[in-house]
């Protein structure tokens, strides 16, 4: 979990469902596909979920992490993230 990952989670919590492109624009990230890669990793650990083509939302575990009720280092990757 990086500081950017936490910022992505906070942004989704505050702004609502987001796309990788919207996150790239929000953070002014120059690296192509950076937000998409991070969202894939956050999805893999159940902190966000893909709800449509390129659209992600925060999960209950994601909220619990932000509320400091869940230690993300103790999460196991989920098998199927699609």
PDB file of N, CA, C and O in Angstrom:
ATOM      1  N   UNK A   1       0.852  -1.175   0.000  1.00  0.00           N
ATOM      2  CA  UNK A   1       0.000   0.000   0.000  1.00  0.00           C
ATOM      3  C   UNK A   1       0.894   1.234   0.000  1.00  0.00           C
ATOM      4  O   UNK A   1       1.750   1.385   0.859  1.00  0.00           O
ATOM      5  N   UNK A   2       0.675   2.090  -0.980  1.00  0.00           N
ATOM      6  CA  UNK A   2       1.459   3.315  -1.090  1.00  0.00           C
ATOM      7  C   UNK A   2       0.638   4.512  -0.619  1.00  0.00           C
ATOM      8  O   UNK A   2      -0.578   4.406  -0.437  1.00  0.00           O
ATOM      9  N   UNK A   3       1.304   5.650  -0.456  1.00  0.00           N
ATOM     10  CA  UNK A   3       0.565   6.873  -0.101  1.00  0.00           C
ATOM     11  C   UNK A   3      -0.410   7.231  -1.216  1.00  0.00           C
ATOM     12  O   UNK A   3      -1.504   7.715  -0.939  1.00  0.00           O
ATOM     13  N   UNK A   4      -0.012   6.983  -2.448  1.00  0.00           N
ATOM     14  CA  UNK A   4      -0.915   7.259  -3.573  1.00  0.00           C
ATOM     15  C   UNK A   4      -2.126   6.348  -3.519  1.00  0.00           C
ATOM     16  O   UNK A   4      -3.244   6.781  -3.809  1.00  0.00           O
ATOM     17  N   UNK A   5      -1.941   5.083  -3.141  1.00  0.00           N
ATOM     18  CA  UNK A   5      -3.078   4.167  -3.001  1.00  0.00           C
ATOM     19  C   UNK A   5      -4.087   4.719  -1.997  1.00  0.00           C
ATOM     20  O   UNK A   5      -5.292   4.724  -2.247  1.00  0.00           O
ATOM     21  N   UNK A   6      -3.574   5.180  -0.868  1.00  0.00           N
ATOM     22  CA  UNK A   6      -4.467   5.735   0.147  1.00  0.00           C
ATOM     23  C   UNK A   6      -5.163   6.990  -0.381  1.00  0.00           C
ATOM     24  O   UNK A   6      -6.356   7.185  -0.150  1.00  0.00           O
ATOM     25  N   UNK A   7      -4.451   7.811  -1.118  1.00  0.00           N
ATOM     26  CA  UNK A   7      -5.054   9.013  -1.705  1.00  0.00           C
ATOM     27  C   UNK A   7      -6.124   8.642  -2.725  1.00  0.00           C
ATOM     28  O   UNK A   7      -7.169   9.292  -2.814  1.00  0.00           O
ATOM     29  N   UNK A   8      -5.895   7.586  -3.496  1.00  0.00           N
ATOM     30  CA  UNK A   8      -6.897   7.107  -4.459  1.00  0.00           C
ATOM     31  C   UNK A   8      -8.155   6.674  -3.710  1.00  0.00           C
ATOM     32  O   UNK A   8      -9.273   7.046  -4.076  1.00  0.00           O
ATOM     33  N   UNK A   9      -7.976   5.892  -2.654  1.00  0.00           N
ATOM     34  CA  UNK A   9      -9.127   5.439  -1.864  1.00  0.00           C
ATOM     35  C   UNK A   9      -9.890   6.621  -1.268  1.00  0.00           C
ATOM     36  O   UNK A   9     -11.130   6.655  -1.306  1.00  0.00           O
ATOM     37  N   UNK A  10      -9.163   7.590  -0.729  1.00  0.00           N
ATOM     38  CA  UNK A  10      -9.808   8.773  -0.146  1.00  0.00           C
ATOM     39  C   UNK A  10     -10.571   9.559  -1.207  1.00  0.00           C
ATOM     40  O   UNK A  10     -11.678  10.050  -0.958  1.00  0.00           O
ATOM     41  N   UNK A  11     -10.007   9.680  -2.385  1.00  0.00           N
ATOM     42  CA  UNK A  11     -10.663  10.416  -3.469  1.00  0.00           C
ATOM     43  C   UNK A  11     -11.947   9.723  -3.887  1.00  0.00           C
ATOM     44  O   UNK A  11     -12.986  10.370  -4.068  1.00  0.00           O
ATOM     45  N   UNK A  12     -11.913   8.408  -4.024  1.00  0.00           N
ATOM     46  CA  UNK A  12     -13.120   7.669  -4.389  1.00  0.00           C
ATOM     47  C   UNK A  12     -14.168   7.806  -3.290  1.00  0.00           C
ATOM     48  O   UNK A  12     -15.357   7.985  -3.572  1.00  0.00           O
ATOM     49  N   UNK A  13     -13.729   7.756  -2.022  1.00  0.00           N
ATOM     50  CA  UNK A  13     -14.677   7.932  -0.911  1.00  0.00           C
ATOM     51  C   UNK A  13     -15.323   9.321  -0.972  1.00  0.00           C
ATOM     52  O   UNK A  13     -16.532   9.455  -0.831  1.00  0.00           O
ATOM     53  N   UNK A  14     -14.512  10.343  -1.231  1.00  0.00           N
ATOM     54  CA  UNK A  14     -14.999  11.716  -1.203  1.00  0.00           C
ATOM     55  C   UNK A  14     -15.779  12.108  -2.459  1.00  0.00           C
ATOM     56  O   UNK A  14     -16.749  12.859  -2.375  1.00  0.00           O
ATOM     57  N   UNK A  15     -15.344  11.620  -3.613  1.00  0.00           N
ATOM     58  CA  UNK A  15     -15.931  12.042  -4.890  1.00  0.00           C
ATOM     59  C   UNK A  15     -16.942  11.060  -5.462  1.00  0.00           C
ATOM     60  O   UNK A  15     -17.702  11.415  -6.344  1.00  0.00           O
ATOM     61  N   UNK A  16     -16.906   9.820  -5.009  1.00  0.00           N
ATOM     62  CA  UNK A  16     -17.787   8.799  -5.576  1.00  0.00           C
ATOM     63  C   UNK A  16     -17.045   7.950  -6.589  1.00  0.00           C
ATOM     64  O   UNK A  16     -15.830   8.047  -6.734  1.00  0.00           O
ATOM     65  N   UNK A  17     -17.772   7.112  -7.291  1.00  0.00           N
ATOM     66  CA  UNK A  17     -17.177   6.191  -8.254  1.00  0.00           C
ATOM     67  C   UNK A  17     -16.309   6.953  -9.248  1.00  0.00           C
ATOM     68  O   UNK A  17     -16.656   8.049  -9.666  1.00  0.00           O
ATOM     69  N   UNK A  18     -15.168   6.342  -9.611  1.00  0.00           N
ATOM     70  CA  UNK A  18     -14.232   7.027 -10.501  1.00  0.00           C
ATOM     71  C   UNK A  18     -13.629   6.074 -11.516  1.00  0.00           C
ATOM     72  O   UNK A  18     -13.586   4.865 -11.295  1.00  0.00           O
ATOM     73  N   UNK A  19     -13.140   6.668 -12.591  1.00  0.00           N
ATOM     74  CA  UNK A  19     -12.409   5.928 -13.616  1.00  0.00           C
ATOM     75  C   UNK A  19     -10.916   6.175 -13.433  1.00  0.00           C
ATOM     76  O   UNK A  19     -10.524   7.174 -12.816  1.00  0.00           O
ATOM     77  N   UNK A  20     -10.082   5.311 -13.999  1.00  0.00           N
ATOM     78  CA  UNK A  20      -8.639   5.571 -13.935  1.00  0.00           C
ATOM     79  C   UNK A  20      -8.269   6.919 -14.546  1.00  0.00           C
ATOM     80  O   UNK A  20      -7.423   7.635 -14.007  1.00  0.00           O
ATOM     81  N   UNK A  21      -8.889   7.270 -15.661  1.00  0.00           N
ATOM     82  CA  UNK A  21      -8.569   8.544 -16.309  1.00  0.00           C
ATOM     83  C   UNK A  21      -8.895   9.726 -15.397  1.00  0.00           C
ATOM     84  O   UNK A  21      -8.112  10.666 -15.285  1.00  0.00           O
ATOM     85  N   UNK A  22     -10.033   9.673 -14.710  1.00  0.00           N
ATOM     86  CA  UNK A  22     -10.397  10.753 -13.790  1.00  0.00           C
ATOM     87  C   UNK A  22      -9.380  10.854 -12.660  1.00  0.00           C
ATOM     88  O   UNK A  22      -9.024  11.954 -12.237  1.00  0.00           O
ATOM     89  N   UNK A  23      -8.894   9.718 -12.181  1.00  0.00           N
ATOM     90  CA  UNK A  23      -7.884   9.739 -11.121  1.00  0.00           C
ATOM     91  C   UNK A  23      -6.554  10.281 -11.638  1.00  0.00           C
ATOM     92  O   UNK A  23      -5.898  11.061 -10.961  1.00  0.00           O
ATOM     93  N   UNK A  24      -6.164   9.871 -12.848  1.00  0.00           N
ATOM     94  CA  UNK A  24      -4.937  10.413 -13.437  1.00  0.00           C
ATOM     95  C   UNK A  24      -5.029  11.932 -13.525  1.00  0.00           C
ATOM     96  O   UNK A  24      -4.085  12.641 -13.197  1.00  0.00           O
ATOM     97  N   UNK A  25      -6.181  12.434 -13.963  1.00  0.00           N
ATOM     98  CA  UNK A  25      -6.381  13.879 -14.078  1.00  0.00           C
ATOM     99  C   UNK A  25      -6.368  14.554 -12.706  1.00  0.00           C
ATOM    100  O   UNK A  25      -5.785  15.622 -12.536  1.00  0.00           O
ATOM    101  N   UNK A  26      -6.996  13.921 -11.721  1.00  0.00           N
ATOM    102  CA  UNK A  26      -7.072  14.475 -10.370  1.00  0.00           C
ATOM    103  C   UNK A  26      -5.683  14.617  -9.757  1.00  0.00           C
ATOM    104  O   UNK A  26      -5.363  15.629  -9.132  1.00  0.00           O
ATOM    105  N   UNK A  27      -4.860  13.613  -9.940  1.00  0.00           N
ATOM    106  CA  UNK A  27      -3.529  13.612  -9.342  1.00  0.00           C
ATOM    107  C   UNK A  27      -2.463  14.148 -10.276  1.00  0.00           C
ATOM    108  O   UNK A  27      -1.295  14.179  -9.921  1.00  0.00           O
ATOM    109  N   UNK A  28      -2.860  14.540 -11.484  1.00  0.00           N
ATOM    110  CA  UNK A  28      -1.924  15.048 -12.480  1.00  0.00           C
ATOM    111  C   UNK A  28      -0.756  14.073 -12.654  1.00  0.00           C
ATOM    112  O   UNK A  28       0.408  14.426 -12.576  1.00  0.00           O
ATOM    113  N   UNK A  29      -1.120  12.810 -12.843  1.00  0.00           N
ATOM    114  CA  UNK A  29      -0.127  11.742 -12.989  1.00  0.00           C
ATOM    115  C   UNK A  29       0.301  11.662 -14.449  1.00  0.00           C
ATOM    116  O   UNK A  29      -0.522  11.521 -15.342  1.00  0.00           O
ATOM    117  N   UNK A  30       1.590  11.738 -14.683  1.00  0.00           N
ATOM    118  CA  UNK A  30       2.115  11.704 -16.043  1.00  0.00           C
ATOM    119  C   UNK A  30       2.299  10.281 -16.556  1.00  0.00           C
ATOM    120  O   UNK A  30       2.226  10.046 -17.755  1.00  0.00           O
ATOM    121  N   UNK A  31       2.537   9.336 -15.684  1.00  0.00           N
ATOM    122  CA  UNK A  31       2.787   7.960 -16.121  1.00  0.00           C
ATOM    123  C   UNK A  31       1.515   7.340 -16.687  1.00  0.00           C
ATOM    124  O   UNK A  31       0.474   7.320 -16.036  1.00  0.00           O
ATOM    125  N   UNK A  32       1.619   6.861 -17.903  1.00  0.00           N
ATOM    126  CA  UNK A  32       0.458   6.248 -18.558  1.00  0.00           C
ATOM    127  C   UNK A  32      -0.009   5.041 -17.757  1.00  0.00           C
ATOM    128  O   UNK A  32       0.786   4.215 -17.325  1.00  0.00           O
ATOM    129  N   UNK A  33      -1.300   4.951 -17.563  1.00  0.00           N
ATOM    130  CA  UNK A  33      -1.959   3.805 -16.928  1.00  0.00           C
ATOM    131  C   UNK A  33      -1.616   3.618 -15.446  1.00  0.00           C
ATOM    132  O   UNK A  33      -1.903   2.578 -14.889  1.00  0.00           O
ATOM    133  N   UNK A  34      -1.019   4.606 -14.803  1.00  0.00           N
ATOM    134  CA  UNK A  34      -0.649   4.436 -13.398  1.00  0.00           C
ATOM    135  C   UNK A  34      -1.881   4.163 -12.534  1.00  0.00           C
ATOM    136  O   UNK A  34      -1.885   3.199 -11.756  1.00  0.00           O
ATOM    137  N   UNK A  35      -2.903   4.983 -12.656  1.00  0.00           N
ATOM    138  CA  UNK A  35      -4.101   4.791 -11.828  1.00  0.00           C
ATOM    139  C   UNK A  35      -4.762   3.451 -12.140  1.00  0.00           C
ATOM    140  O   UNK A  35      -5.219   2.762 -11.234  1.00  0.00           O
ATOM    141  N   UNK A  36      -4.782   3.065 -13.398  1.00  0.00           N
ATOM    142  CA  UNK A  36      -5.368   1.770 -13.780  1.00  0.00           C
ATOM    143  C   UNK A  36      -4.614   0.630 -13.092  1.00  0.00           C
ATOM    144  O   UNK A  36      -5.221  -0.299 -12.559  1.00  0.00           O
ATOM    145  N   UNK A  37      -3.292   0.707 -13.088  1.00  0.00           N
ATOM    146  CA  UNK A  37      -2.487  -0.325 -12.428  1.00  0.00           C
ATOM    147  C   UNK A  37      -2.759  -0.370 -10.930  1.00  0.00           C
ATOM    148  O   UNK A  37      -2.897  -1.437 -10.345  1.00  0.00           O
ATOM    149  N   UNK A  38      -2.834   0.797 -10.307  1.00  0.00           N
ATOM    150  CA  UNK A  38      -3.079   0.840  -8.867  1.00  0.00           C
ATOM    151  C   UNK A  38      -4.492   0.358  -8.542  1.00  0.00           C
ATOM    152  O   UNK A  38      -4.698  -0.346  -7.559  1.00  0.00           O
ATOM    153  N   UNK A  39      -5.476   0.734  -9.365  1.00  0.00           N
ATOM    154  CA  UNK A  39      -6.842   0.265  -9.135  1.00  0.00           C
ATOM    155  C   UNK A  39      -6.928  -1.246  -9.279  1.00  0.00           C
ATOM    156  O   UNK A  39      -7.645  -1.910  -8.530  1.00  0.00           O
ATOM    157  N   UNK A  40      -6.201  -1.809 -10.220  1.00  0.00           N
ATOM    158  CA  UNK A  40      -6.175  -3.273 -10.365  1.00  0.00           C
ATOM    159  C   UNK A  40      -5.631  -3.926  -9.099  1.00  0.00           C
ATOM    160  O   UNK A  40      -6.159  -4.935  -8.630  1.00  0.00           O
ATOM    161  N   UNK A  41      -4.571  -3.346  -8.557  1.00  0.00           N
ATOM    162  CA  UNK A  41      -3.981  -3.892  -7.324  1.00  0.00           C
ATOM    163  C   UNK A  41      -4.928  -3.719  -6.139  1.00  0.00           C
ATOM    164  O   UNK A  41      -5.106  -4.638  -5.329  1.00  0.00           O
ATOM    165  N   UNK A  42      -5.572  -2.566  -6.022  1.00  0.00           N
ATOM    166  CA  UNK A  42      -6.532  -2.340  -4.932  1.00  0.00           C
ATOM    167  C   UNK A  42      -7.742  -3.268  -5.072  1.00  0.00           C
ATOM    168  O   UNK A  42      -8.279  -3.742  -4.070  1.00  0.00           O
ATOM    169  N   UNK A  43      -8.140  -3.556  -6.301  1.00  0.00           N
ATOM    170  CA  UNK A  43      -9.227  -4.502  -6.556  1.00  0.00           C
ATOM    171  C   UNK A  43      -8.801  -5.903  -6.137  1.00  0.00           C
ATOM    172  O   UNK A  43      -9.578  -6.654  -5.534  1.00  0.00           O
ATOM    173  N   UNK A  44      -7.576  -6.237  -6.461  1.00  0.00           N
ATOM    174  CA  UNK A  44      -7.036  -7.566  -6.127  1.00  0.00           C
ATOM    175  C   UNK A  44      -7.114  -7.847  -4.627  1.00  0.00           C
ATOM    176  O   UNK A  44      -7.282  -8.988  -4.203  1.00  0.00           O
ATOM    177  N   UNK A  45      -7.007  -6.794  -3.825  1.00  0.00           N
ATOM    178  CA  UNK A  45      -7.067  -6.955  -2.371  1.00  0.00           C
ATOM    179  C   UNK A  45      -8.421  -6.564  -1.776  1.00  0.00           C
ATOM    180  O   UNK A  45      -8.570  -6.468  -0.564  1.00  0.00           O
ATOM    181  N   UNK A  46      -9.405  -6.333  -2.630  1.00  0.00           N
ATOM    182  CA  UNK A  46     -10.769  -6.118  -2.161  1.00  0.00           C
ATOM    183  C   UNK A  46     -11.057  -4.745  -1.580  1.00  0.00           C
ATOM    184  O   UNK A  46     -12.060  -4.571  -0.899  1.00  0.00           O
ATOM    185  N   UNK A  47     -10.195  -3.757  -1.839  1.00  0.00           N
ATOM    186  CA  UNK A  47     -10.429  -2.422  -1.301  1.00  0.00           C
ATOM    187  C   UNK A  47     -11.298  -1.570  -2.219  1.00  0.00           C
ATOM    188  O   UNK A  47     -11.955  -0.627  -1.752  1.00  0.00           O
ATOM    189  N   UNK A  48     -11.291  -1.868  -3.501  1.00  0.00           N
ATOM    190  CA  UNK A  48     -12.210  -1.269  -4.465  1.00  0.00           C
ATOM    191  C   UNK A  48     -12.756  -2.398  -5.323  1.00  0.00           C
ATOM    192  O   UNK A  48     -12.211  -3.512  -5.345  1.00  0.00           O
ATOM    193  N   UNK A  49     -13.846  -2.124  -6.032  1.00  0.00           N
ATOM    194  CA  UNK A  49     -14.381  -3.114  -6.953  1.00  0.00           C
ATOM    195  C   UNK A  49     -14.760  -2.439  -8.253  1.00  0.00           C
ATOM    196  O   UNK A  49     -15.172  -1.277  -8.265  1.00  0.00           O
ATOM    197  N   UNK A  50     -14.597  -3.183  -9.321  1.00  0.00           N
ATOM    198  CA  UNK A  50     -14.957  -2.691 -10.639  1.00  0.00           C
ATOM    199  C   UNK A  50     -16.452  -2.914 -10.815  1.00  0.00           C
ATOM    200  O   UNK A  50     -16.949  -4.024 -10.643  1.00  0.00           O
ATOM    201  N   UNK A  51     -17.179  -1.836 -11.134  1.00  0.00           N
ATOM    202  CA  UNK A  51     -18.635  -1.954 -11.242  1.00  0.00           C
ATOM    203  C   UNK A  51     -19.133  -1.771 -12.669  1.00  0.00           C
ATOM    204  O   UNK A  51     -20.312  -1.919 -12.933  1.00  0.00           O
ATOM    205  N   UNK A  52     -18.236  -1.446 -13.554  1.00  0.00           N
ATOM    206  CA  UNK A  52     -18.583  -1.269 -14.957  1.00  0.00           C
ATOM    207  C   UNK A  52     -17.312  -1.073 -15.743  1.00  0.00           C
ATOM    208  O   UNK A  52     -16.210  -1.095 -15.191  1.00  0.00           O
ATOM    209  N   UNK A  53     -17.462  -0.874 -17.017  1.00  0.00           N
ATOM    210  CA  UNK A  53     -16.280  -0.701 -17.862  1.00  0.00           C
ATOM    211  C   UNK A  53     -15.470   0.515 -17.400  1.00  0.00           C
ATOM    212  O   UNK A  53     -15.854   1.662 -17.613  1.00  0.00           O
ATOM    213  N   UNK A  54     -14.352   0.229 -16.716  1.00  0.00           N
ATOM    214  CA  UNK A  54     -13.470   1.288 -16.269  1.00  0.00           C
ATOM    215  C   UNK A  54     -13.983   2.105 -15.099  1.00  0.00           C
ATOM    216  O   UNK A  54     -13.437   3.156 -14.795  1.00  0.00           O
ATOM    217  N   UNK A  55     -15.004   1.651 -14.404  1.00  0.00           N
ATOM    218  CA  UNK A  55     -15.575   2.401 -13.291  1.00  0.00           C
ATOM    219  C   UNK A  55     -15.400   1.609 -11.997  1.00  0.00           C
ATOM    220  O   UNK A  55     -15.739   0.422 -11.933  1.00  0.00           O
ATOM    221  N   UNK A  56     -14.862   2.269 -10.986  1.00  0.00           N
ATOM    222  CA  UNK A  56     -14.541   1.618  -9.720  1.00  0.00           C
ATOM    223  C   UNK A  56     -15.224   2.323  -8.558  1.00  0.00           C
ATOM    224  O   UNK A  56     -15.426   3.526  -8.587  1.00  0.00           O
ATOM    225  N   UNK A  57     -15.528   1.519  -7.530  1.00  0.00           N
ATOM    226  CA  UNK A  57     -16.071   2.090  -6.289  1.00  0.00           C
ATOM    227  C   UNK A  57     -15.379   1.474  -5.087  1.00  0.00           C
ATOM    228  O   UNK A  57     -14.809   0.384  -5.163  1.00  0.00           O
ATOM    229  N   UNK A  58     -15.461   2.170  -3.991  1.00  0.00           N
ATOM    230  CA  UNK A  58     -14.880   1.745  -2.728  1.00  0.00           C
ATOM    231  C   UNK A  58     -15.715   0.607  -2.142  1.00  0.00           C
ATOM    232  O   UNK A  58     -16.944   0.636  -2.187  1.00  0.00           O
ATOM    233  N   UNK A  59     -15.067  -0.391  -1.581  1.00  0.00           N
ATOM    234  CA  UNK A  59     -15.772  -1.484  -0.915  1.00  0.00           C
ATOM    235  C   UNK A  59     -15.867  -1.195   0.581  1.00  0.00           C
ATOM    236  O   UNK A  59     -15.266  -0.248   1.091  1.00  0.00           O
ATOM    237  N   UNK A  60     -16.586  -2.054   1.281  1.00  0.00           N
ATOM    238  CA  UNK A  60     -16.655  -1.932   2.743  1.00  0.00           C
ATOM    239  C   UNK A  60     -15.269  -2.070   3.363  1.00  0.00           C
ATOM    240  O   UNK A  60     -14.943  -1.366   4.320  1.00  0.00           O
ATOM    241  N   UNK A  61     -14.447  -2.969   2.817  1.00  0.00           N
ATOM    242  CA  UNK A  61     -13.078  -3.101   3.330  1.00  0.00           C
ATOM    243  C   UNK A  61     -12.278  -1.830   3.062  1.00  0.00           C
ATOM    244  O   UNK A  61     -11.467  -1.417   3.894  1.00  0.00           O
ATOM    245  N   UNK A  62     -12.494  -1.212   1.921  1.00  0.00           N
ATOM    246  CA  UNK A  62     -11.822   0.047   1.619  1.00  0.00           C
ATOM    247  C   UNK A  62     -12.195   1.128   2.611  1.00  0.00           C
ATOM    248  O   UNK A  62     -11.346   1.885   3.087  1.00  0.00           O
ATOM    249  N   UNK A  63     -13.483   1.200   2.953  1.00  0.00           N
ATOM    250  CA  UNK A  63     -13.935   2.168   3.954  1.00  0.00           C
ATOM    251  C   UNK A  63     -13.333   1.857   5.330  1.00  0.00           C
ATOM    252  O   UNK A  63     -12.893   2.751   6.047  1.00  0.00           O
ATOM    253  N   UNK A  64     -13.322   0.580   5.685  1.00  0.00           N
ATOM    254  CA  UNK A  64     -12.762   0.168   6.975  1.00  0.00           C
ATOM    255  C   UNK A  64     -11.273   0.530   7.044  1.00  0.00           C
ATOM    256  O   UNK A  64     -10.793   0.984   8.088  1.00  0.00           O
ATOM    257  N   UNK A  65     -10.547   0.347   5.943  1.00  0.00           N
ATOM    258  CA  UNK A  65      -9.136   0.734   5.919  1.00  0.00           C
ATOM    259  C   UNK A  65      -8.985   2.231   6.170  1.00  0.00           C
ATOM    260  O   UNK A  65      -8.169   2.644   6.989  1.00  0.00           O
ATOM    261  N   UNK A  66      -9.766   3.046   5.474  1.00  0.00           N
ATOM    262  CA  UNK A  66      -9.674   4.495   5.636  1.00  0.00           C
ATOM    263  C   UNK A  66     -10.072   4.942   7.038  1.00  0.00           C
ATOM    264  O   UNK A  66      -9.564   5.945   7.541  1.00  0.00           O
ATOM    265  N   UNK A  67     -10.983   4.192   7.653  1.00  0.00           N
ATOM    266  CA  UNK A  67     -11.412   4.501   9.022  1.00  0.00           C
ATOM    267  C   UNK A  67     -10.476   3.896  10.070  1.00  0.00           C
ATOM    268  O   UNK A  67     -10.781   3.920  11.260  1.00  0.00           O
ATOM    269  N   UNK A  68      -9.362   3.321   9.594  1.00  0.00           N
ATOM    270  CA  UNK A  68      -8.358   2.694  10.451  1.00  0.00           C
ATOM    271  C   UNK A  68      -8.917   1.540  11.268  1.00  0.00           C
ATOM    272  O   UNK A  68      -8.478   1.267  12.388  1.00  0.00           O
ATOM    273  N   UNK A  69      -9.886   0.828  10.684  1.00  0.00           N
ATOM    274  CA  UNK A  69     -10.477  -0.347  11.314  1.00  0.00           C
ATOM    275  C   UNK A  69      -9.949  -1.635  10.681  1.00  0.00           C
ATOM    276  O   UNK A  69     -10.314  -2.727  11.108  1.00  0.00           O
ATOM    277  N   UNK A  70      -9.126  -1.507   9.643  1.00  0.00           N
ATOM    278  CA  UNK A  70      -8.616  -2.657   8.908  1.00  0.00           C
ATOM    279  C   UNK A  70      -7.158  -2.416   8.552  1.00  0.00           C
ATOM    280  O   UNK A  70      -6.819  -1.341   8.048  1.00  0.00           O
ATOM    281  N   UNK A  71      -6.335  -3.400   8.814  1.00  0.00           N
ATOM    282  CA  UNK A  71      -4.922  -3.338   8.456  1.00  0.00           C
ATOM    283  C   UNK A  71      -4.762  -3.979   7.083  1.00  0.00           C
ATOM    284  O   UNK A  71      -4.892  -5.198   6.939  1.00  0.00           O
ATOM    285  N   UNK A  72      -4.483  -3.171   6.073  1.00  0.00           N
ATOM    286  CA  UNK A  72      -4.388  -3.665   4.699  1.00  0.00           C
ATOM    287  C   UNK A  72      -3.273  -4.689   4.532  1.00  0.00           C
ATOM    288  O   UNK A  72      -3.338  -5.536   3.648  1.00  0.00           O
ATOM    289  N   UNK A  73      -2.262  -4.662   5.383  1.00  0.00           N
ATOM    290  CA  UNK A  73      -1.171  -5.630   5.260  1.00  0.00           C
ATOM    291  C   UNK A  73      -1.623  -7.046   5.599  1.00  0.00           C
ATOM    292  O   UNK A  73      -0.938  -8.008   5.282  1.00  0.00           O
ATOM    293  N   UNK A  74      -2.769  -7.173   6.222  1.00  0.00           N
ATOM    294  CA  UNK A  74      -3.280  -8.491   6.592  1.00  0.00           C
ATOM    295  C   UNK A  74      -4.266  -9.039   5.547  1.00  0.00           C
ATOM    296  O   UNK A  74      -4.783 -10.136   5.721  1.00  0.00           O
ATOM    297  N   UNK A  75      -4.520  -8.300   4.480  1.00  0.00           N
ATOM    298  CA  UNK A  75      -5.450  -8.748   3.456  1.00  0.00           C
ATOM    299  C   UNK A  75      -4.785  -9.749   2.516  1.00  0.00           C
ATOM    300  O   UNK A  75      -3.610  -9.598   2.156  1.00  0.00           O
ATOM    301  N   UNK A  76      -5.527 -10.743   2.112  1.00  0.00           N
ATOM    302  CA  UNK A  76      -5.073 -11.699   1.109  1.00  0.00           C
ATOM    303  C   UNK A  76      -5.691 -11.318  -0.231  1.00  0.00           C
ATOM    304  O   UNK A  76      -6.822 -10.841  -0.285  1.00  0.00           O
ATOM    305  N   UNK A  77      -4.964 -11.555  -1.327  1.00  0.00           N
ATOM    306  CA  UNK A  77      -5.553 -11.259  -2.640  1.00  0.00           C
ATOM    307  C   UNK A  77      -6.741 -12.165  -2.909  1.00  0.00           C
ATOM    308  O   UNK A  77      -6.768 -13.320  -2.482  1.00  0.00           O
ATOM    309  N   UNK A  78      -7.733 -11.612  -3.590  1.00  0.00           N
ATOM    310  CA  UNK A  78      -8.901 -12.400  -3.989  1.00  0.00           C
ATOM    311  C   UNK A  78      -8.588 -13.072  -5.318  1.00  0.00           C
ATOM    312  O   UNK A  78      -7.790 -12.569  -6.108  1.00  0.00           O
ATOM    313  N   UNK A  79      -9.228 -14.183  -5.582  1.00  0.00           N
ATOM    314  CA  UNK A  79      -8.950 -14.952  -6.789  1.00  0.00           C
ATOM    315  C   UNK A  79      -9.426 -14.273  -8.058  1.00  0.00           C
ATOM    316  O   UNK A  79      -8.700 -14.159  -9.012  1.00  0.00           O
ATOM    317  N   UNK A  80     -10.690 -13.863  -8.088  1.00  0.00           N
ATOM    318  CA  UNK A  80     -11.282 -13.328  -9.315  1.00  0.00           C
ATOM    319  C   UNK A  80     -11.674 -11.887  -9.102  1.00  0.00           C
ATOM    320  O   UNK A  80     -12.514 -11.585  -8.271  1.00  0.00           O
ATOM    321  N   UNK A  81     -11.061 -10.964  -9.874  1.00  0.00           N
ATOM    322  CA  UNK A  81     -11.357  -9.549  -9.700  1.00  0.00           C
ATOM    323  C   UNK A  81     -12.157  -8.981 -10.859  1.00  0.00           C
ATOM    324  O   UNK A  81     -12.365  -7.799 -10.941  1.00  0.00           O
ATOM    325  N   UNK A  82     -12.601  -9.804 -11.787  1.00  0.00           N
ATOM    326  CA  UNK A  82     -13.399  -9.306 -12.923  1.00  0.00           C
ATOM    327  C   UNK A  82     -14.868  -9.529 -12.716  1.00  0.00           C
ATOM    328  O   UNK A  82     -15.379 -10.358 -12.177  1.00  0.00           O
TER     329      UNK A  82
END
